[in-house]
CSV table of N, CA and C in Angstrom, one decimal:
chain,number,residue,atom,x,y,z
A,111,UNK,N,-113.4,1.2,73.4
A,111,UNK,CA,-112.4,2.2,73.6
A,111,UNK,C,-113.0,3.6,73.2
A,112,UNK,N,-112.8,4.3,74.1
A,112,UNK,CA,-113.3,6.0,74.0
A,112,UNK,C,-112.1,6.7,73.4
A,113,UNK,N,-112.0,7.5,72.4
A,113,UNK,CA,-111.2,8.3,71.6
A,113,UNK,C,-111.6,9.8,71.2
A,114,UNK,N,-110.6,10.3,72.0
A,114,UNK,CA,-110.9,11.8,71.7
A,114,UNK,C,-110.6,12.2,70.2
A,115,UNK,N,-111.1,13.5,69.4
A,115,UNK,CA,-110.5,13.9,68.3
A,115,UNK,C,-110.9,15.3,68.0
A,116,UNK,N,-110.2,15.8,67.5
A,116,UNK,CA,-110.6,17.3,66.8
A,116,UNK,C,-109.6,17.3,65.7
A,117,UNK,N,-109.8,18.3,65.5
A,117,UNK,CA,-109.4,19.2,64.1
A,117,UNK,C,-109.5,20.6,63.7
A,118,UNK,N,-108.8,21.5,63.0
A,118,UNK,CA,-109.4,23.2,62.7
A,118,UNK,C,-109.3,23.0,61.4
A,119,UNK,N,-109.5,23.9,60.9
A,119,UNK,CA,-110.4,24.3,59.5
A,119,UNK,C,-109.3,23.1,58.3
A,120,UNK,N,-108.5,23.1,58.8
A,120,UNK,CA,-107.6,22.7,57.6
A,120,UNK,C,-107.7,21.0,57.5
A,121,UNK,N,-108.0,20.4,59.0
A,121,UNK,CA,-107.9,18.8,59.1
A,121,UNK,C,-109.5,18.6,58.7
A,122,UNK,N,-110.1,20.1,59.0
A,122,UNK,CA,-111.6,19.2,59.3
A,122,UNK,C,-112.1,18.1,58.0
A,123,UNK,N,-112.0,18.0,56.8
A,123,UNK,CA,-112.9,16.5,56.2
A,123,UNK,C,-111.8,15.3,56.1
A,124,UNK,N,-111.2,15.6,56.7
A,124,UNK,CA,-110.1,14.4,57.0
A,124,UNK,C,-110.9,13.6,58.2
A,125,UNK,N,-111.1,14.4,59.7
A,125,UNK,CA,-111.6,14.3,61.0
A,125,UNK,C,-112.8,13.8,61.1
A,126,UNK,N,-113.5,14.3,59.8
A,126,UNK,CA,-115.0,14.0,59.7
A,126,UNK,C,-114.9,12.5,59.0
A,127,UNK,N,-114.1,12.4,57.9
A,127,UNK,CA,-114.3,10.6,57.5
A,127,UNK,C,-113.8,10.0,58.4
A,128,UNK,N,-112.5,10.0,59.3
A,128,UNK,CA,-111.7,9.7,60.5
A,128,UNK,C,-113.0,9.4,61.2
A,129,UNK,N,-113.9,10.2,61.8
A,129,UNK,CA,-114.5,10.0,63.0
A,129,UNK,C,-115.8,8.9,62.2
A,130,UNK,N,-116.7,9.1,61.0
A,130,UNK,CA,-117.5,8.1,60.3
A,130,UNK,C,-117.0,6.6,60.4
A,131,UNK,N,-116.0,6.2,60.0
A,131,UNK,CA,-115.4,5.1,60.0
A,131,UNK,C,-115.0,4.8,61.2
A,132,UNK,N,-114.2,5.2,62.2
A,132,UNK,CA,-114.4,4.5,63.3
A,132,UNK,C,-115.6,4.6,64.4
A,133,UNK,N,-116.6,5.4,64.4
A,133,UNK,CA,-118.1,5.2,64.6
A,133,UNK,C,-118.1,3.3,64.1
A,134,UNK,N,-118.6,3.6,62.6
A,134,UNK,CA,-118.7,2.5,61.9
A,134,UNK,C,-117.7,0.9,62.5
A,135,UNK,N,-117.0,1.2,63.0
A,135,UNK,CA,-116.0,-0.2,63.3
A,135,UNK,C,-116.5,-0.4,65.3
A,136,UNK,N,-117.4,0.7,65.8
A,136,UNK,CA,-118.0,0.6,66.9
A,136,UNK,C,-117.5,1.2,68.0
A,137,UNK,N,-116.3,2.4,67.6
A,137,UNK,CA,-115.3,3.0,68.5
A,137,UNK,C,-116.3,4.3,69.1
A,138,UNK,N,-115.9,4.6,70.3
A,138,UNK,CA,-117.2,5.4,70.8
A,138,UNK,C,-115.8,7.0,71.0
A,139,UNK,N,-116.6,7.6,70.3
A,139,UNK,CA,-115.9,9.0,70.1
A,139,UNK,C,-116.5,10.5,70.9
A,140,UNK,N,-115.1,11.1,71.6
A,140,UNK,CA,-115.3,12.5,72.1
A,140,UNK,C,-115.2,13.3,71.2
A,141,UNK,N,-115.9,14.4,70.0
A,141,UNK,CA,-116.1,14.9,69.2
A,141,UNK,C,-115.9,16.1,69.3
A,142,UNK,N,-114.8,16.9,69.4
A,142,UNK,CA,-114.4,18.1,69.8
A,142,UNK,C,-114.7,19.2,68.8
A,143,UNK,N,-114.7,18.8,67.9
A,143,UNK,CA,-115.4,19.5,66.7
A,143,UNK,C,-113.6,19.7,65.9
A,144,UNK,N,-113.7,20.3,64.9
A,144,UNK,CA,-114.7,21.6,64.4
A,144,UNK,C,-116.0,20.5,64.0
A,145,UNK,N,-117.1,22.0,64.1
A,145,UNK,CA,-118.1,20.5,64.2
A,145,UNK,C,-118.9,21.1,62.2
A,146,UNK,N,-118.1,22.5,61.9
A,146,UNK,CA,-118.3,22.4,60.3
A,146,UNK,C,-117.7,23.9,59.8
A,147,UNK,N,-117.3,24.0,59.2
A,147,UNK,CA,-116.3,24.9,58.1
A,147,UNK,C,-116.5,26.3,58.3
A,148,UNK,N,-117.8,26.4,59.0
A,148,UNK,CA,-118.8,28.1,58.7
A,148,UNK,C,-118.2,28.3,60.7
A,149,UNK,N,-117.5,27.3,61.4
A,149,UNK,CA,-117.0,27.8,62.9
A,149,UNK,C,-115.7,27.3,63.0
A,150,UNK,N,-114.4,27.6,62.3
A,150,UNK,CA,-113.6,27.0,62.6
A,150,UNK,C,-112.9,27.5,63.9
A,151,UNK,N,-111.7,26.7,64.5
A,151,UNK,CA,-111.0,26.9,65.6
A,151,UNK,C,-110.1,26.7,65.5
A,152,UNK,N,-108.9,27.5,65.6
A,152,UNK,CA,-107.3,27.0,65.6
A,152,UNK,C,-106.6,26.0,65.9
A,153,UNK,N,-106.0,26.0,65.8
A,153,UNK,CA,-105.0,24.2,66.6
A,153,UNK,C,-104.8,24.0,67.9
A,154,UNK,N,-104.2,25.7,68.0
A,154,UNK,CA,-104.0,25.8,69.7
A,154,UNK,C,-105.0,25.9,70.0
A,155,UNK,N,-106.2,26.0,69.9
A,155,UNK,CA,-107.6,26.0,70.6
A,155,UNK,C,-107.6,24.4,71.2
A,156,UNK,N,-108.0,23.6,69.7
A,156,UNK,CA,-108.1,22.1,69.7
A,156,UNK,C,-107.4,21.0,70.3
A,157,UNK,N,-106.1,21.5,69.9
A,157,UNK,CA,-105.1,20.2,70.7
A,157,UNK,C,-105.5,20.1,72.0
A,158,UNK,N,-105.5,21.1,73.0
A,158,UNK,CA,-105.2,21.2,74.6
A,158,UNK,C,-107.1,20.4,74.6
A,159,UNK,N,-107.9,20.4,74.5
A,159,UNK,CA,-109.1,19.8,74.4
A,159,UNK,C,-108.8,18.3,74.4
A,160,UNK,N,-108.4,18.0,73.3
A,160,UNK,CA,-108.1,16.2,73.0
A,160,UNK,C,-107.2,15.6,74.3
A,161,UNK,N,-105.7,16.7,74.8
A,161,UNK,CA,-105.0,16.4,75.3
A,161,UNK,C,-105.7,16.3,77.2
A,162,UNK,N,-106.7,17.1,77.5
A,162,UNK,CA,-107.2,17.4,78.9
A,162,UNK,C,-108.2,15.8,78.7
A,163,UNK,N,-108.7,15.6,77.3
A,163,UNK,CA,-109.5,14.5,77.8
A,163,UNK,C,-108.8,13.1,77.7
A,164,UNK,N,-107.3,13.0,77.4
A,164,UNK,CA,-107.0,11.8,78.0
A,164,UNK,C,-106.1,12.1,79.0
A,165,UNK,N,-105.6,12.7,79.3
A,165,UNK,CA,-105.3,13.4,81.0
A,165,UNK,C,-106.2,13.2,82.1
A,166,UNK,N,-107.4,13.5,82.0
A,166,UNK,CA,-108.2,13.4,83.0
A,166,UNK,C,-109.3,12.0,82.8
A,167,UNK,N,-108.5,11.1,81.5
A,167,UNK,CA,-108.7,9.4,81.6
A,167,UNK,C,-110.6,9.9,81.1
A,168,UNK,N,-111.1,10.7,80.4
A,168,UNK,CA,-112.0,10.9,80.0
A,168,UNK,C,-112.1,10.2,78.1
A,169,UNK,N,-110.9,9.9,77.9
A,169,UNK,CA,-110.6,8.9,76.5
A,169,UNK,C,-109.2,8.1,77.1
A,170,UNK,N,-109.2,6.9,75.9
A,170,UNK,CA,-108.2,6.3,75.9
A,170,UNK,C,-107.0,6.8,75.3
A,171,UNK,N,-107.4,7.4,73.6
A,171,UNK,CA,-106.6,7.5,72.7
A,171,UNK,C,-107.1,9.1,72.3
A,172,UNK,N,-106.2,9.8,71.5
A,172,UNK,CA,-106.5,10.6,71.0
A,172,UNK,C,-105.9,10.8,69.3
A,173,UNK,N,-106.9,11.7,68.6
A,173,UNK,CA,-106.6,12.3,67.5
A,173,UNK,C,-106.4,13.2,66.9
A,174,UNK,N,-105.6,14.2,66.6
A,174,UNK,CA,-105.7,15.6,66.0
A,174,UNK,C,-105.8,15.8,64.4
A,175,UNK,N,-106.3,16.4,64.2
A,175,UNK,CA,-105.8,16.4,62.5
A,175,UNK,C,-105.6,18.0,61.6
A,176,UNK,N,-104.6,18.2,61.6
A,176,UNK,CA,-104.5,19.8,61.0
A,176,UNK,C,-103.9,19.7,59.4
A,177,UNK,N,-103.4,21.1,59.2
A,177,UNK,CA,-102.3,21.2,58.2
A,177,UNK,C,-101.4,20.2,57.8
A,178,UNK,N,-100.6,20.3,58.9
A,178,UNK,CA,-99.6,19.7,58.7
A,178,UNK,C,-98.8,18.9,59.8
A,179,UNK,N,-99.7,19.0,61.2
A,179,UNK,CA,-99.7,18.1,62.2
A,179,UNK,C,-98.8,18.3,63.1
A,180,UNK,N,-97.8,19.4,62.9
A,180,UNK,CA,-96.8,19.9,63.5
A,180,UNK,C,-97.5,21.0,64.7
A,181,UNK,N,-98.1,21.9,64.2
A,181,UNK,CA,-99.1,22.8,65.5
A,181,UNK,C,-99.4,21.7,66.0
A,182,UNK,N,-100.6,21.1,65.9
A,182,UNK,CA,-101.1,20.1,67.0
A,182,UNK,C,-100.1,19.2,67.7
A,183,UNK,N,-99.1,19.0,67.6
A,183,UNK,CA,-98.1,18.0,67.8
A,183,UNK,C,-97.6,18.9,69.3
A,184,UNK,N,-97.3,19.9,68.5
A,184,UNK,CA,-96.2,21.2,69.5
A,184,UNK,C,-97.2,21.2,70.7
A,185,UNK,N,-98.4,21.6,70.3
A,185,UNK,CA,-99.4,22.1,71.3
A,185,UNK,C,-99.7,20.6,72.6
A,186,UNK,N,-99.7,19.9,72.0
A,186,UNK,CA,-100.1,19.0,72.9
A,186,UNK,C,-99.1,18.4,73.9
A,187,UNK,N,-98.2,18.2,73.0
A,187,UNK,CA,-96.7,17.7,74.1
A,187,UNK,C,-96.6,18.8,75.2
A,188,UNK,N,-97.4,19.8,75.2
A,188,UNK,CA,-97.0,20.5,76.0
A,188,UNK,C,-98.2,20.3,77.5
A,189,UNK,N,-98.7,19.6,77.3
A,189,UNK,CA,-99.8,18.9,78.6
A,189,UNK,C,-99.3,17.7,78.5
């Protein structure tokens, strides 16, 4: 199963153990970044990313991980 995910500055070490552990269980991952703390990206950047790649069946599942999960939530329902 292919699984999209991202994150911005606030989800990112949450996204980063998220993405280690299921690596580790053999889950094959689209890695949208943030890809580390010194380039972050907003939510509204990220979500529409996760959300285009299971739209166009380029992942199965997707992940977001922010603040407080409410931006990414908003952002995405909207694709």
């Amino acid at each position: 199963m292919k699984i999209a995910i991202a994150s911005d500055l606030s989800g990112f070490p949450l996204k980063e153990a998220l993405a280690g552990h299921l690596r580790s269980k053999g889950y094959d991952l689209l890695d949208f970044g943030i890809e580390d703390a010194d380039h972050p990206q907003p939510y509204y950047i990220q979500a529409p990313k996760v959300a285009r790649a299971i739209l166009e069946k380029k992942a199965e599942k997707g992940i977001l991980v922010c603040g407080t999960g409410q931006g990414m939530a908003i952002v995405a329902n909207k694709h």
